[in-house]
Short mmCIF file of C-alpha atoms and ligand atoms in Angstrom, two decimals:
data_model
loop_
_atom_site.label_atom_id
_atom_site.label_comp_id
_atom_site.label_asym_id
_atom_site.label_seq_id
_atom_site.Cartn_x
_atom_site.Cartn_y
_atom_site.Cartn_z
CA UNK D 1 0.13 0.03 -0.02
CA UNK D 2 1.37 3.41 -0.91
CA UNK D 3 1.55 5.20 2.38
CA UNK D 4 2.44 8.77 3.45
CA UNK D 5 2.46 10.34 6.85
CA UNK D 6 -0.72 12.09 6.01
CA UNK D 7 -2.72 8.81 5.29
CA UNK D 8 -3.81 6.60 8.22
CA UNK D 9 -3.91 2.95 7.73
CA UNK D 10 -6.90 1.32 5.81
CA UNK D 11 -9.00 -0.38 8.58
CA UNK D 12 -10.67 -3.75 7.71
CA UNK D 13 -14.09 -3.93 9.01
CA UNK D 14 -16.47 -6.26 7.72
CA UNK D 15 -19.49 -4.48 6.09
CA UNK D 16 -22.67 -4.72 8.32
CA UNK D 17 -25.49 -6.66 6.65
CA UNK D 18 -28.33 -4.43 5.75
CA UNK D 19 -32.05 -5.50 5.93
CA UNK D 20 -35.26 -3.78 5.78
CA UNK D 21 -35.03 -3.80 9.61
CA UNK D 22 -31.53 -2.72 9.64
CA UNK D 23 -31.52 0.07 6.92
CA UNK D 24 -28.35 2.00 6.15
CA UNK D 25 -28.09 4.78 8.87
CA UNK D 26 -27.79 8.37 7.64
CA UNK D 27 -23.90 9.53 7.98
CA UNK D 28 -24.74 12.24 10.55
CA UNK D 29 -21.14 13.75 10.57
CA UNK D 30 -21.28 14.49 6.91
CA UNK D 31 -24.70 15.93 6.81
CA UNK D 32 -25.88 18.85 8.93
CA UNK D 33 -29.16 20.01 7.98
CA UNK D 34 -29.54 23.70 8.60
CA UNK D 35 -33.01 24.74 9.92
CA UNK D 36 -34.85 27.33 8.14
CA UNK D 37 -34.05 30.68 9.43
CA UNK D 38 -37.35 30.97 11.16
CA UNK D 39 -37.07 27.84 13.07
CA UNK D 40 -36.73 28.21 16.80
CA UNK D 41 -35.83 24.71 17.77
CA UNK D 42 -32.44 22.89 17.33
CA UNK D 43 -32.11 19.49 15.83
CA UNK D 44 -31.24 16.54 18.34
CA UNK D 45 -27.57 16.03 18.72
CA UNK D 46 -25.89 13.77 16.34
CA UNK D 47 -26.42 10.18 17.10
CA UNK D 48 -23.49 7.94 17.49
CA UNK D 49 -23.33 6.06 14.30
CA UNK D 50 -20.72 3.26 13.54
CA UNK D 51 -19.57 3.51 10.03
CA UNK D 52 -17.92 0.51 8.69
CA UNK D 53 -15.12 1.29 6.47
CA UNK D 54 -15.05 -1.11 3.37
CA UNK D 55 -11.82 -3.15 3.09
CA UNK D 56 -10.86 -1.52 -0.17
CA UNK D 57 -11.33 1.97 0.99
CA UNK D 58 -9.21 4.55 2.75
CA UNK D 59 -10.70 7.26 4.91
CA UNK D 60 -10.87 9.80 2.01
CA UNK D 61 -12.76 7.16 -0.08
CA UNK D 62 -15.13 6.52 2.92
CA UNK D 63 -15.76 10.07 3.44
CA UNK D 64 -16.46 10.37 -0.45
CA UNK D 65 -19.01 7.55 -0.07
CA UNK D 66 -20.82 9.12 2.75
CA UNK D 67 -20.70 12.63 1.07
CA UNK D 68 -24.27 13.79 0.33
CA UNK D 69 -25.25 16.93 -1.36
CA UNK D 70 -24.77 19.89 0.70
CA UNK D 71 -27.75 20.36 2.91
CA UNK D 72 -26.24 22.90 5.40
CA UNK D 73 -26.05 26.68 4.70
CA UNK D 74 -23.18 27.65 6.44
CA UNK D 75 -20.83 30.23 4.81
CA UNK D 76 -18.07 32.64 5.30
CA UNK D 77 -16.63 35.47 3.62
CA UNK D 78 -13.75 37.96 3.94
CA UNK D 79 -14.65 41.54 5.42
CA UNK D 80 -12.68 44.33 6.61
CA UNK D 81 -11.36 43.86 10.14
CA UNK D 82 -13.29 45.62 12.90
CA UNK D 83 -15.30 47.42 10.03
CA UNK D 84 -17.83 50.00 10.72
CA UNK D 85 -21.41 47.93 10.85
CA UNK D 86 -22.54 49.97 7.86
CA UNK D 87 -19.67 48.67 5.50
CA UNK D 88 -20.77 46.26 2.70
CA UNK D 89 -17.31 45.38 1.67
CA UNK D 90 -16.81 41.71 1.40
CA UNK D 91 -14.82 39.01 -0.68
CA UNK D 92 -15.53 35.42 -1.34
CA UNK D 93 -13.02 33.21 0.28
CA UNK D 94 -12.22 32.03 -3.09
CA UNK D 95 -10.78 35.39 -4.21
CA UNK D 96 -7.07 36.05 -3.66
CA UNK D 97 -7.14 39.14 -1.33
CA UNK D 98 -5.27 40.09 1.70
CA UNK D 99 -6.13 43.51 2.26
CA UNK D 100 -9.35 45.78 2.52
CA UNK D 101 -9.78 48.51 -0.13
CA UNK D 102 -8.46 50.91 2.68
CA UNK D 103 -5.40 48.84 2.98
CA UNK D 104 -6.51 47.50 6.50
CA UNK D 105 -6.65 43.77 7.69
CA UNK D 106 -9.40 41.37 6.77
CA UNK D 107 -11.28 39.03 9.00
CA UNK D 108 -13.15 35.79 8.01
CA UNK D 109 -16.81 36.56 8.95
CA UNK D 110 -19.08 33.40 9.39
CA UNK D 111 -22.77 33.64 8.99
CA UNK D 112 -23.36 33.55 12.62
CA UNK D 113 -27.14 33.60 11.95
CA UNK D 114 -27.05 30.12 10.29
CA UNK D 115 -24.73 28.76 13.03
CA UNK D 116 -27.22 29.98 15.72
CA UNK D 117 -29.88 27.93 14.28
CA UNK D 118 -28.18 25.22 16.41
CA UNK D 119 -27.89 25.81 20.09
CA UNK D 120 -24.70 25.61 22.21
CA UNK D 121 -25.61 22.09 23.41
CA UNK D 122 -25.70 20.91 19.82
CA UNK D 123 -22.10 22.34 18.96
CA UNK D 124 -20.79 20.99 22.10
CA UNK D 125 -22.01 17.54 21.49
CA UNK D 126 -21.07 17.68 17.86
CA UNK D 127 -17.47 18.81 18.57
CA UNK D 128 -17.12 16.29 21.38
CA UNK D 129 -18.42 13.40 19.19
CA UNK D 130 -15.68 13.73 16.69
CA UNK D 131 -12.55 13.82 19.20
CA UNK D 132 -10.30 10.86 18.93
CA UNK D 133 -11.82 9.44 15.70
CA UNK D 134 -10.24 8.94 12.28
CA UNK D 135 -13.21 9.87 10.20
CA UNK D 136 -12.03 12.25 7.35
CA UNK D 137 -11.44 15.08 8.07
CA UNK D 138 -13.10 15.21 11.47
CA UNK D 139 -10.15 13.39 13.13
CA UNK D 140 -8.15 16.73 12.94
CA UNK D 141 -8.63 19.03 15.91
CA UNK D 142 -9.23 21.85 13.22
CA UNK D 143 -11.51 20.26 10.89
CA UNK D 144 -13.61 18.66 13.88
CA UNK D 145 -14.87 22.24 13.82
CA UNK D 146 -15.19 22.51 10.03
CA UNK D 147 -18.49 24.51 10.12
CA UNK D 148 -16.82 27.22 11.97
CA UNK D 149 -13.53 27.22 10.14
CA UNK D 150 -14.11 26.79 6.32
CA UNK D 151 -17.85 25.40 6.04
CA UNK D 152 -17.86 25.46 2.11
CA UNK D 153 -14.66 23.51 1.42
CA UNK D 154 -15.03 20.05 0.08
CA UNK D 155 -13.78 17.53 2.39
CA UNK D 156 -11.89 16.11 -0.46
CA UNK D 157 -9.82 19.24 -0.92
CA UNK D 158 -8.60 19.27 2.58
CA UNK D 159 -4.95 18.57 3.42
CA UNK D 160 -4.73 17.59 6.91
CA UNK D 161 -2.18 15.74 9.08
CA UNK D 162 -4.93 15.34 11.91
CA UNK D 163 -3.38 18.32 13.71
CA UNK D 164 -4.72 19.80 16.92
CA UNK D 165 -6.26 17.70 19.70
CA UNK D 166 -2.96 18.58 21.63
CA UNK D 167 -2.32 17.55 25.25
CA UNK D 168 -3.75 20.03 27.86
CA UNK D 169 -1.17 19.22 30.54
CA UNK D 170 -1.69 19.78 34.25
CA UNK D 171 1.40 21.44 35.51
CA UNK D 172 0.95 19.97 38.85
CA UNK D 173 4.64 20.31 40.16
CA UNK D 174 5.59 23.43 38.40
CA UNK D 175 2.42 25.10 39.69
CA UNK D 176 2.82 24.11 43.19
CA UNK D 177 6.52 24.48 43.58
CA UNK D 178 7.23 27.58 41.87
CA UNK D 179 3.85 29.54 42.05
CA UNK D 180 1.73 27.85 44.74
CA UNK D 181 -0.89 27.40 42.28
CA UNK D 182 -2.80 24.04 41.97
CA UNK D 183 -4.86 24.74 38.63
CA UNK D 184 -2.23 25.50 36.18
CA UNK D 185 -2.19 23.99 32.78
CA UNK D 186 -0.11 24.13 29.77
CA UNK D 187 -1.59 23.78 26.34
CA UNK D 188 1.07 21.85 24.20
CA UNK D 189 0.34 23.26 20.77
CA UNK D 190 3.93 22.51 19.87
CA UNK D 191 3.30 18.77 20.22
CA UNK D 192 2.19 18.76 16.60
CA UNK D 193 2.99 17.42 13.14
CA UNK D 194 5.62 20.07 12.49
CA UNK D 195 6.27 21.01 16.10
CA UNK D 196 4.46 24.35 16.37
CA UNK D 197 0.86 25.66 16.65
CA UNK D 198 1.42 26.99 13.07
CA UNK D 199 0.00 23.54 11.72
CA UNK D 200 -3.51 24.63 12.99
CA UNK D 201 -3.64 27.52 10.57
CA UNK D 202 -1.63 25.99 7.70
CA UNK D 203 -3.88 23.07 7.16
CA UNK D 204 -6.58 25.62 6.48
CA UNK D 205 -4.56 27.82 4.39
CA UNK D 206 -3.01 25.07 2.21
CA UNK D 207 -6.35 23.29 1.84
CA UNK D 208 -7.95 26.52 0.38
CA UNK D 209 -4.96 26.92 -2.04
CA UNK D 210 -5.64 23.37 -3.02
CA UNK D 211 -9.13 24.19 -3.72
CA UNK D 212 -8.22 27.32 -5.71
CA UNK D 213 -5.77 25.29 -7.76
CA UNK D 214 -8.50 22.92 -8.65
CA UNK D 215 -10.66 26.07 -9.58
CA UNK D 216 -7.73 26.92 -11.89
CA UNK D 217 -7.10 30.08 -10.06
CA UNK D 218 -3.57 31.43 -10.63
CA UNK D 219 -1.69 30.08 -7.64
CA UNK D 220 1.68 28.60 -8.72
CA UNK D 221 3.11 28.20 -5.27
CA UNK D 222 2.62 29.32 -1.75
CA UNK D 223 5.13 31.73 0.19
CA UNK D 224 5.87 33.06 3.52
CA UNK D 225 8.33 34.97 5.68
CA UNK D 226 9.34 33.22 8.65
CA UNK D 227 11.17 32.88 11.96
CA UNK D 228 11.07 29.28 11.43
CA UNK D 229 7.72 27.77 12.42
CA UNK D 230 5.53 29.07 9.67
CA UNK D 231 8.07 27.92 7.02
CA UNK D 232 8.13 24.41 8.62
CA UNK D 233 4.34 24.12 8.59
CA UNK D 234 3.90 25.72 5.10
CA UNK D 235 6.56 23.39 3.53
CA UNK D 236 5.06 20.30 5.17
CA UNK D 237 1.43 20.73 4.18
CA UNK D 238 2.55 21.95 0.67
CA UNK D 239 4.62 19.00 0.10
CA UNK D 240 1.71 16.66 1.32
CA UNK D 241 -0.51 18.57 -1.43
CA UNK D 242 2.15 18.61 -4.16
CA UNK D 243 2.18 22.37 -4.30
CA UNK D 244 5.35 24.33 -4.49
CA UNK D 245 6.35 26.36 -1.29
CA UNK D 246 8.82 29.20 -1.26
CA UNK D 247 10.00 30.37 2.33
CA UNK D 248 12.01 33.62 3.14
CA UNK D 249 14.04 33.06 6.25
CA UNK D 250 16.20 35.75 8.00
CA UNK D 251 19.85 34.48 7.64
CA UNK D 252 21.39 32.99 10.89
CA UNK D 253 18.35 33.93 13.01
CA UNK D 254 16.53 30.68 13.08
CA UNK D 255 17.63 27.43 14.89
CA UNK D 256 19.15 24.54 12.80
CA UNK D 257 16.19 22.37 13.52
CA UNK D 258 13.78 24.84 12.20
CA UNK D 259 15.93 25.42 8.88
CA UNK D 260 16.08 21.80 8.04
CA UNK D 261 12.38 21.46 8.20
CA UNK D 262 11.61 23.18 5.08
CA UNK D 263 14.80 22.14 3.29
CA UNK D 264 13.76 18.42 3.85
CA UNK D 265 10.19 18.88 2.72
CA UNK D 266 11.60 20.26 -0.66
CA UNK D 267 10.64 24.07 -0.22
CA UNK D 268 12.49 26.61 -2.15
CA UNK D 269 14.41 28.18 0.69
CA UNK D 270 15.62 31.70 0.43
CA UNK D 271 18.07 32.67 3.45
CA UNK D 272 18.01 36.57 3.27
CA UNK D 273 20.58 38.89 4.85
CA UNK D 274 17.87 40.73 6.77
CA UNK D 275 15.63 40.24 9.98
CA UNK D 276 12.05 38.94 9.94
CA UNK D 277 10.39 42.30 9.35
CA UNK D 278 12.67 42.62 6.32
CA UNK D 279 11.64 39.27 4.94
CA UNK D 280 7.94 40.02 5.75
CA UNK D 281 8.22 43.27 3.71
CA UNK D 282 9.92 41.34 0.82
CA UNK D 283 7.29 38.59 0.59
CA UNK D 284 4.51 41.23 0.55
CA UNK D 285 6.01 42.81 -2.32
CA UNK D 286 6.73 39.55 -4.31
CA UNK D 287 3.19 38.19 -3.74
CA UNK D 288 1.68 41.23 -5.03
CA UNK D 289 3.73 40.71 -8.30
CA UNK D 290 3.99 36.88 -8.67
CA UNK D 291 1.25 34.04 -8.61
CA UNK D 292 2.55 33.05 -5.06
CA UNK D 293 -0.13 32.90 -2.38
CA UNK D 294 0.72 34.54 0.85
CA UNK D 295 0.74 32.24 3.93
CA UNK D 296 1.61 34.49 6.71
CA UNK D 297 -1.07 35.32 9.34
CA UNK D 298 -1.71 38.54 7.51
CA UNK D 299 -3.99 36.16 5.43
CA UNK D 300 -6.90 35.88 7.85
CA UNK D 301 -7.29 32.21 6.67
CA UNK D 302 -4.60 31.04 8.90
CA UNK D 303 -6.40 32.39 11.95
CA UNK D 304 -9.51 30.30 11.33
CA UNK D 305 -7.37 27.18 12.02
CA UNK D 306 -5.47 28.71 15.01
CA UNK D 307 -8.63 29.70 16.74
CA UNK D 308 -9.68 26.07 17.27
CA UNK D 309 -6.96 25.77 19.93
CA UNK D 310 -9.13 27.96 22.19
CA UNK D 311 -12.14 25.98 21.50
CA UNK D 312 -10.30 22.81 22.33
CA UNK D 313 -9.22 24.26 25.54
CA UNK D 314 -13.00 24.73 26.50
CA UNK D 315 -13.72 21.33 25.36
CA UNK D 316 -10.98 19.64 27.46
CA UNK D 317 -12.20 21.52 30.40
CA UNK D 318 -15.84 20.06 29.66
CA UNK D 319 -16.80 23.51 28.52
CA UNK D 320 -15.66 25.32 31.74
CA UNK D 321 -14.21 28.61 31.14
CA UNK D 322 -10.39 29.13 32.62
CA UNK D 323 -9.77 32.39 34.21
CA UNK D 324 -6.76 33.26 32.19
CA UNK D 325 -5.09 32.29 28.95
CA UNK D 326 -1.47 33.27 28.40
CA UNK D 327 -0.07 33.44 24.79
CA UNK D 328 3.43 34.47 23.64
CA UNK D 329 3.01 36.97 20.83
CA UNK D 330 5.02 38.04 17.88
CA UNK D 331 3.42 38.81 14.56
CA UNK D 332 0.39 38.88 17.03
CA UNK D 333 -2.09 36.72 14.91
CA UNK D 334 -2.35 34.03 17.43
CA UNK D 335 -3.65 36.32 20.33
CA UNK D 336 -6.44 37.32 18.13
CA UNK D 337 -7.08 33.86 17.00
CA UNK D 338 -7.45 32.66 20.51
CA UNK D 339 -9.80 35.74 21.27
CA UNK D 340 -11.97 34.79 18.10
CA UNK D 341 -12.24 31.16 19.23
CA UNK D 342 -13.46 32.02 22.62
CA UNK D 343 -15.65 34.69 21.53
CA UNK D 344 -17.32 32.52 19.11
CA UNK D 345 -18.17 29.96 21.88
CA UNK D 346 -19.67 32.69 23.79
CA UNK D 347 -21.69 34.16 20.89
CA UNK D 348 -22.99 30.82 20.01
CA UNK D 349 -24.00 29.63 23.48
CA UNK D 350 -21.18 26.96 24.39
CA UNK D 351 -20.10 29.04 27.12
CA UNK D 352 -21.30 32.00 28.98
CA UNK D 353 -18.06 34.09 29.20
CA UNK D 354 -14.42 34.36 27.85
CA UNK D 355 -11.10 34.15 29.70
CA UNK D 356 -8.88 37.12 30.23
CA UNK D 357 -5.98 36.99 27.85
CA UNK D 358 -2.35 37.71 28.37
CA UNK D 359 -0.01 38.42 25.49
CA UNK D 360 3.59 37.83 26.66
CA UNK D 361 6.58 39.25 24.69
CA UNK D 362 10.26 39.27 24.95
CA UNK D 363 11.72 42.28 26.15
CA UNK D 364 14.20 42.55 23.20
CA UNK D 365 11.06 42.52 20.81
CA UNK D 366 8.25 44.17 22.75
CA UNK D 367 6.36 46.66 20.67
CA UNK D 368 2.90 45.45 21.90
CA UNK D 369 4.14 45.76 25.41
CA UNK D 370 5.47 49.39 24.78
CA UNK D 371 2.06 50.17 22.98
CA UNK D 372 0.05 48.62 26.08
CA UNK D 373 2.06 50.48 28.63
CA UNK D 374 1.59 53.79 26.69
CA UNK D 375 -2.11 53.34 27.28
CA UNK D 376 -2.65 52.22 23.65
CA UNK D 377 -1.37 55.58 22.36
CA UNK D 378 0.18 55.73 18.91
CA UNK D 379 1.82 52.44 17.91
CA UNK D 380 5.46 52.45 17.14
CA UNK D 381 7.29 49.53 15.55
CA UNK D 382 10.59 48.72 17.03
CA UNK D 383 13.80 47.23 15.67
CA UNK D 384 13.58 43.58 17.39
CA UNK D 385 16.93 42.56 18.96
CA UNK D 386 18.17 39.23 19.32
CA UNK D 387 16.35 36.93 21.59
CA UNK D 388 16.52 33.25 22.76
CA UNK D 389 12.84 33.26 21.82
CA UNK D 390 14.01 33.66 18.35
CA UNK D 391 10.32 32.98 16.64
CA UNK D 392 8.96 35.99 18.20
CA UNK D 393 11.93 38.45 17.22
CA UNK D 394 9.46 40.65 15.55
CA UNK D 395 9.50 44.60 15.75
CA UNK D 396 6.68 45.52 13.23
CA UNK D 397 3.80 42.87 13.79
CA UNK D 398 1.40 42.78 10.93
CA UNK D 399 -1.65 42.01 13.20
CA UNK D 400 -1.14 44.77 15.80
CA UNK D 401 -4.66 45.90 15.12
CA UNK D 402 -6.01 42.48 15.78
CA UNK D 403 -4.11 42.10 18.92
CA UNK D 404 -5.21 45.33 20.42
CA UNK D 405 -8.72 44.47 19.80
CA UNK D 406 -8.53 40.97 21.28
CA UNK D 407 -6.87 42.56 24.50
CA UNK D 408 -9.26 45.44 24.87
CA UNK D 409 -12.25 42.94 24.43
CA UNK D 410 -10.88 40.42 26.91
CA UNK D 411 -9.84 42.78 29.63
CA UNK D 412 -6.39 41.68 28.59
CA UNK D 413 -2.94 42.40 29.79
CA UNK D 414 0.47 42.47 28.11
CA UNK D 415 3.62 41.47 29.80
CA UNK D 416 7.37 41.10 28.88
CA UNK D 417 10.26 38.90 29.80
CA UNK D 418 13.94 39.55 29.78
CA UNK D 419 16.29 37.02 28.48
CA UNK D 420 17.36 35.93 31.94
CA UNK D 421 13.66 35.72 33.06
CA UNK D 422 12.55 33.50 29.96
CA UNK D 423 15.76 31.20 30.01
CA UNK D 424 15.12 30.65 33.92
CA UNK D 425 11.62 30.02 33.61
CA UNK D 426 12.17 27.63 30.81
CA UNK D 427 14.90 25.74 32.71
CA UNK D 428 12.53 25.63 35.93
CA UNK D 429 9.76 24.25 33.88
CA UNK D 430 11.93 21.50 32.26
CA UNK D 431 13.16 20.57 35.53
CA UNK D 432 9.68 19.73 36.51
CA UNK D 433 9.34 17.14 33.52
CA UNK D 434 8.54 19.59 30.62
CA UNK D 435 10.64 20.27 27.81
CA UNK D 436 9.48 23.71 26.52
CA UNK D 437 10.53 26.29 23.97
CA UNK D 438 12.06 29.64 24.96
CA UNK D 439 8.67 31.24 23.82
CA UNK D 440 6.62 29.37 26.27
CA UNK D 441 9.51 30.42 28.82
CA UNK D 442 8.23 34.09 27.98
CA UNK D 443 4.85 33.10 28.66
CA UNK D 444 5.68 31.46 32.12
CA UNK D 445 7.82 34.67 32.94
CA UNK D 446 4.70 36.86 32.33
CA UNK D 447 2.68 34.36 34.62
CA UNK D 448 5.36 34.58 37.37
CA UNK D 449 5.04 38.41 37.37
CA UNK D 450 1.41 38.26 37.42
CA UNK D 451 1.09 35.97 40.22
CA UNK D 452 3.78 37.83 42.29
CA UNK D 453 1.82 40.98 41.88
CA UNK D 454 -1.28 39.29 42.92
CA UNK D 455 -3.11 39.78 39.53
CA UNK D 456 -3.37 36.17 39.18
CA UNK D 457 -4.62 34.34 42.21
CA UNK D 458 -3.14 31.04 43.39
CA UNK D 459 -6.43 29.30 42.65
CA UNK D 460 -7.18 30.92 39.33
CA UNK D 461 -7.57 28.51 36.54
CA UNK D 462 -4.69 29.37 34.28
CA UNK D 463 -3.82 28.16 30.69
CA UNK D 464 -0.25 28.71 29.44
CA UNK D 465 -0.14 28.07 25.72
CA UNK D 466 3.20 26.45 24.63
CA UNK D 467 3.63 27.30 21.09
CA UNK D 468 6.46 25.09 19.84
CA UNK D 469 8.33 22.10 20.84
CA UNK D 470 11.33 22.22 22.96
CA UNK D 471 13.35 20.05 20.62
CA UNK D 472 13.50 22.71 18.03
CA UNK D 473 15.35 24.94 20.44
CA UNK D 474 17.88 22.54 21.96
CA UNK D 475 20.86 25.02 21.24
CA UNK D 476 19.51 27.59 23.82
CA UNK D 477 19.16 24.84 26.43
CA UNK D 478 22.73 23.76 25.63
CA UNK D 479 23.93 27.22 25.97
CA UNK D 480 22.01 27.64 29.33
CA UNK D 481 23.01 24.26 30.99
CA UNK D 482 26.71 24.96 29.73
CA UNK D 483 26.55 28.30 31.38
CA UNK D 484 27.83 29.84 28.17
CA UNK D 485 25.59 32.85 28.01
CA UNK D 486 27.26 36.13 28.57
CA UNK D 487 25.58 38.20 31.43
CA UNK D 488 23.40 35.49 32.50
CA UNK D 489 23.98 33.56 35.93
CA UNK D 490 22.00 30.52 34.37
CA UNK D 491 20.93 29.92 37.92
CA UNK D 492 19.34 26.58 37.29
CA UNK D 493 21.94 25.22 34.86
CA UNK D 494 22.39 21.40 35.21
CA UNK D 495 25.61 20.60 33.37
CA UNK D 496 26.88 17.05 33.03
CA UNK D 497 29.46 15.92 35.47
CA UNK D 498 32.94 14.81 33.90
CA UNK D 499 34.10 11.73 35.79
CA UNK D 500 36.94 9.49 35.48
CA UNK D 501 36.24 5.82 34.34
CA UNK D 502 36.77 4.02 37.49
CA UNK D 503 34.50 2.64 40.18
CA UNK D 504 35.77 5.05 43.08
CA UNK D 505 35.42 8.34 41.14
CA UNK D 506 31.96 7.28 40.07
CA UNK D 507 30.89 6.19 43.68
CA UNK D 508 32.38 9.74 44.93
CA UNK D 509 30.24 11.81 42.75
CA UNK D 510 27.20 9.69 43.21
CA UNK D 511 27.40 9.74 47.10
CA UNK D 512 27.92 13.49 46.94
CA UNK D 513 24.87 13.87 44.64
CA UNK D 514 22.71 11.51 46.90
CA UNK D 515 23.48 13.48 50.03
CA UNK D 516 22.56 16.78 48.51
CA UNK D 517 19.28 15.13 47.50
CA UNK D 518 18.54 13.47 50.98
CA UNK D 519 15.81 15.22 53.00
C1 LIG F 601 6.97 29.34 18.73
C2 LIG F 601 6.13 30.72 18.43
N1 LIG F 601 5.59 31.16 19.40
C3 LIG F 601 4.91 32.35 19.49
C4 LIG F 601 4.83 32.87 18.09
C5 LIG F 601 4.05 34.14 18.05
O1 LIG F 601 2.68 34.00 17.38
P1 LIG F 601 2.15 35.34 16.70
O2 LIG F 601 3.18 35.74 15.56
O3 LIG F 601 0.79 34.62 16.15
O4 LIG F 601 1.94 36.22 17.57
C6 LIG F 601 5.42 32.40 17.11
C7 LIG F 601 5.55 32.91 15.81
O5 LIG F 601 5.26 34.20 15.48
C8 LIG F 601 6.01 31.15 17.15
O6 LIG F 601 6.68 30.56 16.23
N1 LIG F 602 6.78 32.93 14.32
C1 LIG F 602 6.33 33.04 12.80
C2 LIG F 602 6.53 34.46 12.46
C3 LIG F 602 5.46 34.68 11.35
O1 LIG F 602 4.23 34.57 11.80
P1 LIG F 602 3.05 34.40 11.10
O2 LIG F 602 1.99 33.74 11.74
O3 LIG F 602 2.45 35.79 10.44
O4 LIG F 602 3.21 33.56 9.85
C4 LIG F 602 7.13 31.99 12.13
O5 LIG F 602 7.42 30.93 12.78
O6 LIG F 602 7.47 32.32 11.00
#
């Protein structure tokens, strides 16, 4: 059997015998019948139907067999972000457009009235029913919310690695030992196909590109500027779809593990002698000239996938709302994506409030923090300095307006972390069994500050969003534990002990170690 990492195994299940007493059941996951707009009642929740997969089928074939004509009326379109209610400007998602007429950001606007034909209980049960299954495409944490993401895309056009459904980890020891907290959680979005939360948005964007190409729209390739994670996700999803990808990387500013990802996935990699903001400027100019589709989060499609992480957090808490969610911020799409996910759940009746959001920035790349501290006075981009949190070394974030909106509407806070603070926080978290990235260290530093100042109470249910896998950033950990960082005490370094290869020497160091650990 031809296999790829994006295919799951064929599962052999004997077809069930059908008889008049046992008629074929309706495939509920694939047919959501919208009520007419004047209807006041909601349909009953989807029944659990076992859907035998034929031996000769893979999961795409099975989904095709179950496909019925579209019976739901959910839709979405681009509108200017935060537009005046009187604005009539809008674009089909099948258009190639990244900016509004006035040059502002766009947003994907769903037909909320159609979605509201179903009550919160219906959506909760529908989403819950899809977790942990292999039904195409709903086995993905993103596509399990398809009606809220890209309702009109054909499931056959979707490119998915069954991303999402990431671990919400109870940080028991870290919470107790370092913060006196008993309800601290880490949402491990980096435990994902390419090792960061970018997979959530990229499955949506590349699926839409796949659709556009099938419609013969002029898209020869997909391109992005990147600090390492967007490029990894873009190249993997494009490789899976057989679509050329082009990535602009700031030379010598991303980790080796991140650099090798697009190289291995066959992307056209340009290493450019500038920083991320310079690469971003270039990709915007290039995509305006060439048939290359822009994959950065300036493109609001990406945020539709990323917002599902917020919905997933609520789902994992059995639809109870945490008090705080802390997100590291760089280009600032993700903080808005979280806001949007929470807000949609509130608007559609799945929950009755949203959490307070905290955006955490590295002090070396802190334009949002400075803007917040100035009382949201005039925004000024900064020149971002080198930071161990290299994926957020961004001085001129494209989603600044989205971030400000999200924070203002969630009673949010912005915090910053120095290099020493973020590296110490990462080392302490790792010492309790995690293996986080420096960006998660930034988010934990923000938490430490807000706990110390009493803004976050010991009993507050708090979620720290971990955005990438620690294995992408081993050089920073190596530098820290070797105490090789200039002007940093590396207080929690745990360097290996060099010891002679004889029993006595090994016993000596072990006894010393055990004594230091004895209570
Ligand atoms: C690992 C990691 N964390 C956090 C961020 C920040 O996300 P955003 O750019 O959406 O603010 C990024 C990318 O920018 C990232 O790659
Ligand atoms: N950290 C990002 C920076 C670009 O962000 P995007 O969400 O706008 O693509 C990266 O990994 O490239």
